[in-house]
CSV table of C-alpha atoms and ligand atoms in Angstrom, one decimal:
chain,number,residue,atom,x,y,z
A,1,UNK,CA,-13.5,17.4,0.4
A,2,UNK,CA,-9.8,17.5,0.7
A,3,UNK,CA,-8.2,16.6,4.1
A,4,UNK,CA,-5.0,17.4,5.8
A,5,UNK,CA,-4.1,15.0,8.5
A,6,UNK,CA,-1.3,15.4,11.0
A,7,UNK,CA,-0.4,12.5,13.2
A,8,UNK,CA,2.2,12.2,15.9
A,9,UNK,CA,1.4,9.3,18.3
A,10,UNK,CA,2.8,6.6,20.4
A,11,UNK,CA,0.8,3.6,21.5
A,12,UNK,CA,2.2,0.9,23.9
A,13,UNK,CA,0.2,-2.2,24.5
A,14,UNK,CA,0.3,-4.2,27.7
A,15,UNK,CA,2.0,-6.9,25.7
A,16,UNK,CA,5.0,-4.5,25.3
A,17,UNK,CA,4.3,-3.8,21.6
A,18,UNK,CA,5.0,-0.2,20.7
A,19,UNK,CA,3.6,1.6,17.7
A,20,UNK,CA,4.9,5.0,16.8
A,21,UNK,CA,3.6,7.1,13.9
A,22,UNK,CA,4.6,10.6,12.8
A,23,UNK,CA,2.8,11.5,9.5
A,24,UNK,CA,1.5,14.3,7.5
A,25,UNK,CA,-0.9,13.5,4.6
A,26,UNK,CA,-2.8,15.8,2.2
A,27,UNK,CA,-5.7,13.7,1.0
A,28,UNK,CA,-7.4,14.9,-2.2
A,29,UNK,CA,-11.1,14.1,-2.7
A,30,UNK,CA,-11.4,10.5,-4.0
A,31,UNK,CA,-7.7,9.8,-3.4
A,32,UNK,CA,-6.5,6.8,-1.5
A,33,UNK,CA,-3.5,6.7,0.8
A,34,UNK,CA,-2.4,3.1,1.5
A,35,UNK,CA,-0.9,2.1,4.9
A,36,UNK,CA,1.3,-0.8,3.7
A,37,UNK,CA,3.4,-3.2,5.7
A,38,UNK,CA,3.8,-6.7,7.0
A,39,UNK,CA,1.4,-8.3,9.5
A,40,UNK,CA,2.0,-7.0,13.1
A,41,UNK,CA,3.8,-3.9,11.9
A,42,UNK,CA,1.2,-1.5,13.4
A,43,UNK,CA,-1.1,-0.6,10.6
A,44,UNK,CA,-4.4,-1.4,12.4
A,45,UNK,CA,-3.2,0.4,15.5
A,46,UNK,CA,-2.5,3.6,13.5
A,47,UNK,CA,-5.9,3.4,11.7
A,48,UNK,CA,-7.8,2.7,14.9
A,49,UNK,CA,-6.1,5.6,16.6
A,50,UNK,CA,-7.1,7.9,13.8
A,51,UNK,CA,-10.7,6.6,14.0
A,52,UNK,CA,-10.8,7.1,17.8
A,53,UNK,CA,-11.2,3.4,18.5
A,54,UNK,CA,-7.8,3.2,20.1
A,55,UNK,CA,-6.3,5.8,22.4
A,56,UNK,CA,-2.5,6.4,22.2
A,57,UNK,CA,-0.9,7.4,25.5
A,58,UNK,CA,1.1,10.2,23.8
A,59,UNK,CA,0.9,12.6,21.0
A,60,UNK,CA,-1.8,14.3,18.9
A,61,UNK,CA,-4.0,13.9,15.8
A,62,UNK,CA,-5.1,16.9,13.8
A,63,UNK,CA,-7.6,16.8,10.9
A,64,UNK,CA,-7.8,20.1,9.0
A,65,UNK,CA,-8.0,22.7,11.8
A,66,UNK,CA,-9.6,20.3,14.2
A,67,UNK,CA,-7.9,18.5,17.1
A,68,UNK,CA,-9.1,15.0,17.3
A,69,UNK,CA,-6.7,13.8,19.9
A,70,UNK,CA,-4.2,15.5,22.2
A,71,UNK,CA,-2.9,13.5,25.1
A,72,UNK,CA,-1.3,16.5,26.8
A,73,UNK,CA,-4.6,18.5,26.8
A,74,UNK,CA,-6.8,15.5,27.5
A,75,UNK,CA,-8.6,15.8,24.2
A,76,UNK,CA,-10.0,12.6,22.6
A,77,UNK,CA,-13.0,13.0,20.3
A,78,UNK,CA,-15.3,10.0,19.7
A,79,UNK,CA,-15.5,8.4,16.3
A,80,UNK,CA,-18.9,10.1,15.8
A,81,UNK,CA,-17.4,13.5,16.6
A,82,UNK,CA,-14.6,12.9,14.2
A,83,UNK,CA,-17.1,12.0,11.5
A,84,UNK,CA,-15.1,9.2,10.0
A,85,UNK,CA,-16.3,6.2,8.1
A,86,UNK,CA,-14.8,2.8,9.1
A,87,UNK,CA,-14.8,-0.3,7.1
A,88,UNK,CA,-13.8,-3.4,9.0
A,89,UNK,CA,-12.0,-6.4,7.5
A,90,UNK,CA,-14.9,-8.7,8.0
A,91,UNK,CA,-17.5,-6.0,7.0
A,92,UNK,CA,-19.4,-6.5,10.4
A,93,UNK,CA,-22.9,-6.2,8.9
A,94,UNK,CA,-25.8,-6.9,11.3
A,95,UNK,CA,-27.1,-10.3,10.3
A,96,UNK,CA,-30.7,-9.7,11.5
A,97,UNK,CA,-31.1,-6.4,9.5
A,98,UNK,CA,-31.7,-6.1,5.7
A,99,UNK,CA,-29.3,-4.3,3.4
A,100,UNK,CA,-31.3,-1.1,3.6
A,101,UNK,CA,-31.6,-1.3,7.4
A,102,UNK,CA,-27.9,-1.9,7.7
A,103,UNK,CA,-27.2,1.2,5.7
A,104,UNK,CA,-29.8,3.3,7.6
A,105,UNK,CA,-28.3,2.2,10.9
A,106,UNK,CA,-25.5,4.7,10.6
A,107,UNK,CA,-28.1,7.5,10.1
A,108,UNK,CA,-30.0,7.2,13.4
A,109,UNK,CA,-30.9,10.6,14.6
A,110,UNK,CA,-32.0,11.8,11.1
A,111,UNK,CA,-35.7,12.1,10.2
A,112,UNK,CA,-37.0,8.8,8.7
A,113,UNK,CA,-37.6,10.3,5.3
A,114,UNK,CA,-34.1,11.8,5.0
A,115,UNK,CA,-32.7,8.5,6.2
A,116,UNK,CA,-34.5,6.6,3.5
A,117,UNK,CA,-33.4,9.0,0.8
A,118,UNK,CA,-29.8,8.9,1.8
A,119,UNK,CA,-29.8,5.1,2.0
A,120,UNK,CA,-31.3,5.0,-1.4
A,121,UNK,CA,-28.6,7.3,-2.8
A,122,UNK,CA,-25.9,5.2,-1.3
A,123,UNK,CA,-27.3,2.0,-2.7
A,124,UNK,CA,-27.5,3.6,-6.1
A,125,UNK,CA,-23.9,4.8,-5.8
A,126,UNK,CA,-22.5,1.3,-5.1
A,127,UNK,CA,-25.1,-0.3,-7.4
A,128,UNK,CA,-26.9,-2.5,-5.0
A,129,UNK,CA,-30.5,-1.0,-5.2
A,130,UNK,CA,-31.8,-4.5,-6.1
A,131,UNK,CA,-30.4,-6.0,-2.9
A,132,UNK,CA,-32.2,-3.6,-0.5
A,133,UNK,CA,-34.4,-6.3,1.1
A,134,UNK,CA,-31.9,-9.1,1.4
A,135,UNK,CA,-30.2,-10.2,4.6
A,136,UNK,CA,-26.4,-10.4,4.8
A,137,UNK,CA,-26.4,-14.2,4.6
A,138,UNK,CA,-28.0,-13.9,1.1
A,139,UNK,CA,-25.1,-11.8,-0.2
A,140,UNK,CA,-21.9,-12.8,-2.0
A,141,UNK,CA,-18.6,-11.5,-0.5
A,142,UNK,CA,-18.4,-8.8,-3.1
A,143,UNK,CA,-22.0,-7.7,-2.5
A,144,UNK,CA,-21.4,-7.6,1.3
A,145,UNK,CA,-18.4,-5.4,0.7
A,146,UNK,CA,-20.5,-3.0,-1.3
A,147,UNK,CA,-23.1,-2.9,1.5
A,148,UNK,CA,-20.4,-2.3,4.1
A,149,UNK,CA,-19.0,0.5,1.9
A,150,UNK,CA,-22.5,2.1,1.5
A,151,UNK,CA,-23.0,1.9,5.2
A,152,UNK,CA,-19.7,3.6,6.0
A,153,UNK,CA,-20.3,6.3,3.4
A,154,UNK,CA,-24.0,7.0,4.3
A,155,UNK,CA,-23.3,9.5,7.1
A,156,UNK,CA,-21.1,11.5,4.7
A,157,UNK,CA,-17.8,11.0,6.6
A,158,UNK,CA,-15.0,13.4,6.0
A,159,UNK,CA,-12.5,10.6,5.9
A,160,UNK,CA,-13.0,6.9,5.1
A,161,UNK,CA,-10.8,4.4,6.9
A,162,UNK,CA,-10.6,0.8,5.5
A,163,UNK,CA,-8.8,-2.0,7.2
A,164,UNK,CA,-7.8,-4.8,4.8
A,165,UNK,CA,-11.2,-4.4,3.0
A,166,UNK,CA,-10.5,-7.3,0.6
A,167,UNK,CA,-8.8,-9.7,3.0
A,168,UNK,CA,-11.9,-11.8,3.9
A,169,UNK,CA,-12.7,-12.5,0.2
A,170,UNK,CA,-11.5,-15.5,-1.7
A,171,UNK,CA,-8.7,-14.9,-4.2
A,172,UNK,CA,-10.8,-14.6,-7.5
A,173,UNK,CA,-13.2,-12.2,-5.8
A,174,UNK,CA,-10.3,-10.2,-4.4
A,175,UNK,CA,-8.7,-9.6,-7.7
A,176,UNK,CA,-12.0,-8.7,-9.3
A,177,UNK,CA,-13.0,-6.4,-6.5
A,178,UNK,CA,-9.7,-4.5,-6.3
A,179,UNK,CA,-10.6,-2.6,-9.5
A,180,UNK,CA,-14.2,-2.1,-8.5
A,181,UNK,CA,-13.3,-0.7,-5.1
A,182,UNK,CA,-10.9,1.8,-6.6
A,183,UNK,CA,-13.7,2.9,-9.0
A,184,UNK,CA,-16.2,3.2,-6.1
A,185,UNK,CA,-13.8,5.2,-3.9
A,186,UNK,CA,-13.2,7.7,-6.8
A,187,UNK,CA,-17.0,8.0,-7.4
A,188,UNK,CA,-17.7,8.5,-3.7
A,189,UNK,CA,-15.1,11.3,-3.6
A,190,UNK,CA,-14.3,10.8,0.1
A,191,UNK,CA,-10.6,10.8,0.9
A,192,UNK,CA,-9.6,7.4,2.1
A,193,UNK,CA,-6.9,5.7,4.1
A,194,UNK,CA,-6.6,2.0,3.4
A,195,UNK,CA,-4.7,-0.7,5.2
A,196,UNK,CA,-3.2,-3.6,3.3
A,197,UNK,CA,-0.2,-6.0,3.5
A,198,UNK,CA,-0.7,-6.9,-0.2
A,199,UNK,CA,1.6,-5.3,-2.8
A,200,UNK,CA,-0.8,-5.8,-5.7
A,201,UNK,CA,-3.5,-4.1,-3.7
A,202,UNK,CA,-1.3,-1.2,-2.7
A,203,UNK,CA,-0.5,-0.6,-6.4
A,204,UNK,CA,-4.0,-1.0,-7.6
A,205,UNK,CA,-5.7,1.1,-4.9
A,206,UNK,CA,-3.2,3.7,-3.7
A,207,UNK,CA,-2.2,7.1,-4.8
A,208,UNK,CA,0.1,7.7,-1.9
A,209,UNK,CA,1.8,5.0,0.2
A,210,UNK,CA,2.8,5.0,3.8
A,211,UNK,CA,5.1,2.1,4.6
A,212,UNK,CA,4.9,0.7,8.1
A,213,UNK,CA,7.4,-1.8,9.5
A,214,UNK,CA,8.4,-2.7,13.1
A,215,UNK,CA,5.9,-0.3,14.6
A,216,UNK,CA,7.3,2.7,12.8
A,217,UNK,CA,6.6,4.7,9.6
A,218,UNK,CA,9.4,4.1,7.2
A,219,UNK,CA,8.5,6.1,4.1
A,220,UNK,CA,5.7,8.2,2.7
A,221,UNK,CA,5.3,9.1,-1.0
A,222,UNK,CA,3.6,8.4,-4.3
A,223,UNK,CA,3.2,4.6,-4.7
A,224,UNK,CA,5.4,4.3,-7.8
A,225,UNK,CA,8.1,6.3,-6.2
A,226,UNK,CA,8.2,4.1,-3.0
A,227,UNK,CA,8.3,1.0,-5.2
A,228,UNK,CA,11.2,2.3,-7.4
A,229,UNK,CA,13.1,4.4,-4.8
A,230,UNK,CA,12.7,2.7,-1.4
A,231,UNK,CA,14.2,4.8,1.4
A,232,UNK,CA,15.9,2.0,3.3
A,233,UNK,CA,16.5,-1.7,3.2
A,234,UNK,CA,13.4,-2.6,5.2
A,235,UNK,CA,11.2,-0.8,2.7
A,236,UNK,CA,13.1,-2.3,-0.3
A,237,UNK,CA,12.4,-5.7,1.1
A,238,UNK,CA,8.8,-5.1,2.0
A,239,UNK,CA,7.9,-3.7,-1.4
A,240,UNK,CA,9.6,-6.8,-2.9
A,241,UNK,CA,12.6,-5.3,-4.8
A,242,UNK,CA,14.0,-8.5,-6.3
A,243,UNK,CA,17.7,-7.6,-6.6
A,244,UNK,CA,19.3,-6.1,-3.5
A,245,UNK,CA,23.1,-6.4,-3.3
A,246,UNK,CA,25.8,-4.7,-1.3
A,247,UNK,CA,28.2,-2.5,-3.2
A,248,UNK,CA,30.7,0.3,-2.9
A,249,UNK,CA,30.7,3.7,-4.7
A,250,UNK,CA,34.0,4.2,-6.4
A,251,UNK,CA,33.3,7.5,-8.0
A,252,UNK,CA,30.8,10.1,-9.1
A,253,UNK,CA,31.0,12.1,-12.3
A,254,UNK,CA,28.5,13.8,-14.6
A,255,UNK,CA,25.8,13.1,-12.1
A,256,UNK,CA,26.3,9.4,-12.3
A,257,UNK,CA,27.8,7.1,-9.7
A,258,UNK,CA,29.9,4.1,-10.4
A,259,UNK,CA,29.4,1.3,-7.9
A,260,UNK,CA,31.4,-1.9,-7.6
A,261,UNK,CA,29.4,-5.0,-6.8
A,262,UNK,CA,31.5,-8.2,-6.7
A,263,UNK,CA,33.6,-8.0,-9.8
A,264,UNK,CA,31.1,-5.9,-11.7
A,265,UNK,CA,30.7,-2.1,-12.1
A,266,UNK,CA,27.2,-0.5,-12.1
A,267,UNK,CA,26.3,3.0,-13.2
A,268,UNK,CA,23.5,4.5,-11.2
A,269,UNK,CA,21.9,7.9,-10.6
A,270,UNK,CA,23.0,8.7,-7.0
A,271,UNK,CA,20.3,9.9,-4.5
A,272,UNK,CA,20.6,13.3,-3.0
A,273,UNK,CA,21.3,11.9,0.4
A,274,UNK,CA,24.2,9.7,-0.6
A,275,UNK,CA,26.6,12.3,0.6
A,276,UNK,CA,29.8,10.8,1.8
A,277,UNK,CA,28.4,7.3,2.2
A,278,UNK,CA,30.5,4.9,0.1
A,279,UNK,CA,28.8,1.7,1.2
A,280,UNK,CA,25.5,1.2,-0.5
A,281,UNK,CA,22.9,-1.4,-1.4
A,282,UNK,CA,22.3,-1.6,-5.1
A,283,UNK,CA,18.6,-2.2,-5.8
A,284,UNK,CA,16.6,-2.7,-8.9
A,285,UNK,CA,13.3,-4.3,-9.9
A,286,UNK,CA,13.0,-7.4,-12.0
A,287,UNK,CA,10.7,-5.6,-14.4
A,288,UNK,CA,13.6,-3.2,-15.2
A,289,UNK,CA,15.9,-5.9,-16.3
A,290,UNK,CA,15.9,-7.0,-19.9
A,291,UNK,CA,17.7,-10.1,-21.2
A,292,UNK,CA,19.7,-10.5,-24.4
A,293,UNK,CA,21.5,-13.3,-26.1
A,294,UNK,CA,24.7,-12.9,-28.0
A,295,UNK,CA,26.6,-10.3,-26.0
A,296,UNK,CA,25.9,-6.8,-25.0
A,297,UNK,CA,24.5,-4.2,-27.5
A,298,UNK,CA,26.1,-0.7,-27.4
A,299,UNK,CA,23.8,1.4,-25.3
A,300,UNK,CA,25.6,3.8,-23.0
A,301,UNK,CA,22.7,4.3,-20.6
A,302,UNK,CA,22.5,0.7,-19.7
A,303,UNK,CA,24.5,-1.6,-17.4
A,304,UNK,CA,25.3,-4.9,-19.0
A,305,UNK,CA,26.1,-8.1,-17.0
A,306,UNK,CA,26.7,-11.6,-18.1
A,307,UNK,CA,25.0,-14.3,-16.1
A,308,UNK,CA,23.9,-17.8,-16.1
A,309,UNK,CA,20.3,-18.8,-15.7
A,310,UNK,CA,19.9,-20.8,-12.5
A,311,UNK,CA,16.2,-20.8,-12.0
A,312,UNK,CA,13.0,-20.2,-14.0
A,313,UNK,CA,9.8,-19.8,-12.1
A,314,UNK,CA,6.6,-19.5,-14.0
A,315,UNK,CA,4.0,-16.9,-12.8
A,316,UNK,CA,1.5,-17.7,-15.6
A,317,UNK,CA,2.3,-15.7,-18.8
A,318,UNK,CA,5.3,-14.1,-17.0
A,319,UNK,CA,8.4,-15.9,-15.9
A,320,UNK,CA,10.8,-14.9,-13.2
A,321,UNK,CA,14.3,-15.7,-14.2
A,322,UNK,CA,17.1,-15.9,-11.7
A,323,UNK,CA,20.7,-15.3,-13.0
A,324,UNK,CA,24.0,-15.9,-11.3
A,325,UNK,CA,26.1,-12.9,-12.1
A,326,UNK,CA,28.5,-13.5,-9.3
A,327,UNK,CA,25.5,-12.4,-7.2
A,328,UNK,CA,21.8,-13.3,-7.7
A,329,UNK,CA,19.8,-11.1,-10.1
A,330,UNK,CA,16.2,-11.5,-11.1
A,331,UNK,CA,14.5,-10.6,-14.4
A,332,UNK,CA,10.9,-10.9,-15.6
A,333,UNK,CA,10.2,-12.0,-19.1
A,334,UNK,CA,7.1,-13.2,-20.8
A,335,UNK,CA,7.0,-17.0,-21.4
A,336,UNK,CA,6.7,-16.1,-25.1
A,337,UNK,CA,9.8,-14.0,-25.2
A,338,UNK,CA,11.8,-16.6,-23.3
A,339,UNK,CA,10.8,-19.4,-25.7
A,340,UNK,CA,11.6,-17.1,-28.7
A,341,UNK,CA,15.1,-16.4,-27.3
A,342,UNK,CA,15.5,-20.1,-26.5
A,343,UNK,CA,16.5,-19.4,-22.9
A,344,UNK,CA,16.8,-22.5,-20.7
A,345,UNK,CA,18.5,-23.4,-17.4
A,346,UNK,CA,22.2,-23.1,-17.7
A,347,UNK,CA,22.2,-20.7,-20.6
A,348,UNK,CA,24.5,-17.7,-20.5
A,349,UNK,CA,22.7,-14.4,-21.2
A,350,UNK,CA,23.4,-10.6,-21.0
A,351,UNK,CA,21.2,-8.7,-18.6
A,352,UNK,CA,20.7,-5.0,-19.2
A,353,UNK,CA,19.4,-2.4,-16.7
A,354,UNK,CA,19.2,1.3,-17.2
A,355,UNK,CA,21.2,3.5,-14.9
A,356,UNK,CA,18.0,5.4,-13.9
A,357,UNK,CA,16.4,2.1,-12.8
A,358,UNK,CA,19.3,1.4,-10.4
A,359,UNK,CA,18.6,2.7,-7.0
A,360,UNK,CA,21.2,3.2,-4.3
A,361,UNK,CA,20.4,2.9,-0.5
A,362,UNK,CA,23.1,4.1,1.9
A,363,UNK,CA,24.4,1.2,4.0
A,364,UNK,CA,25.8,1.8,7.4
B,1,ADP,P1,-1.0,-4.8,11.7
B,1,ADP,O1,-2.4,-4.3,11.6
B,1,ADP,O2,0.0,-4.1,10.9
B,1,ADP,O3,-1.0,-6.3,11.5
B,1,ADP,P2,-1.3,-4.2,14.6
B,1,ADP,O4,-1.5,-2.7,14.6
B,1,ADP,O5,-2.6,-5.0,14.7
B,1,ADP,O6,-0.5,-4.6,13.3
B,1,ADP,O7,-0.4,-4.7,15.7
B,1,ADP,C1,0.9,-4.0,16.0
B,1,ADP,C2,1.5,-4.6,17.2
B,1,ADP,O8,0.7,-4.3,18.4
B,1,ADP,C3,1.6,-6.2,17.2
B,1,ADP,O9,2.8,-6.5,17.8
B,1,ADP,C4,0.4,-6.6,17.9
B,1,ADP,O10,0.7,-7.9,18.5
B,1,ADP,C5,0.3,-5.5,19.0
B,1,ADP,N1,-1.1,-5.3,19.4
B,1,ADP,C6,-2.1,-4.9,18.6
B,1,ADP,N2,-3.3,-4.8,19.3
B,1,ADP,C7,-3.0,-5.2,20.5
B,1,ADP,C8,-3.8,-5.4,21.7
B,1,ADP,N3,-5.1,-5.1,21.8
B,1,ADP,N4,-3.2,-5.9,22.8
B,1,ADP,C9,-1.8,-6.2,22.8
B,1,ADP,N5,-1.1,-6.0,21.7
B,1,ADP,C10,-1.6,-5.6,20.6
B,2,MG,MG1,-4.1,-5.2,10.9
């Protein structure tokens, strides 16, 4: 089941908070679009509006050829009519029902035999057949998540909506279940829209990414593209681009832009929309910066900058090294590589970053 979803809504709460979303998504079977953004940015409001749990005061929501919501025409289908599956952050399993009964709950209205069969199939799909007679309090966080997923999938929804599905789990379970959840969603084959504020989760679970900030959609695109080519400063910050510095384009030739930052010149591939804008933010990711000792090697496609190591922060096997190049710049190296190169605080190194890894954002 592929799904086209077209959204153009505006929701204003009594508190004065306004969430606006205009969005077109083509959701392939088993693919996941991630709604990503900081807390309070409007993700849940958008998801609940799609589900039919929240009613925007303006706009429309279209799924395939069907109108789910149209404020002007007074159309607002119920969640049941939309045939969506919704997975809440805290799973919301009924404590007094068994696992099997929880899953069958969403199948009321079907004959008992069909209900039993479908529940059985769903338990097999998420591999919890042996838990059928347990109650929610007898389940681990991960098992409860599988039950909630089976319950949401049982009525064969056309679209699965998941709001921070890993947020209520402890950190070790969360990282283990990220991969499992991705596998289960692919196996289920239902297109999914998943809310998260966690970058690692967005990368691990998403095919497409919708960045939400300040009650507005900022960018839509393949996850990797959004991470490497953020559309604006807000997105660059929210996807955690480590180096963001103001610069000025001094020339463009042979499809490459020269940008002055402080006393340094950068070579970058200019974006199509750079146009006449000379003031830019120069952005690149720490993982695209390599460090060398003993002066720059000759590689035309790379920018080379001398800098002094001012901070080394360990993130386990990987270390985050902050350089002072006249402006702060961050590189990621393995602890092993740093020790081999003998890099320590105060050392002068050469940082190299490819022109294709340097992204420019117009600055106005
Ligand atoms: P997110 O899921 O990204 O954390 P939400 O969609 O929950 O963000 O909230 C977006 C904004 O709308 C916030 O400013 C929040 O305080 C406000 N908001 C959300 N729900 C309500 C509500 N029921 N009543 C009043 N304000 C709300
Ligand atoms: Mg939320």
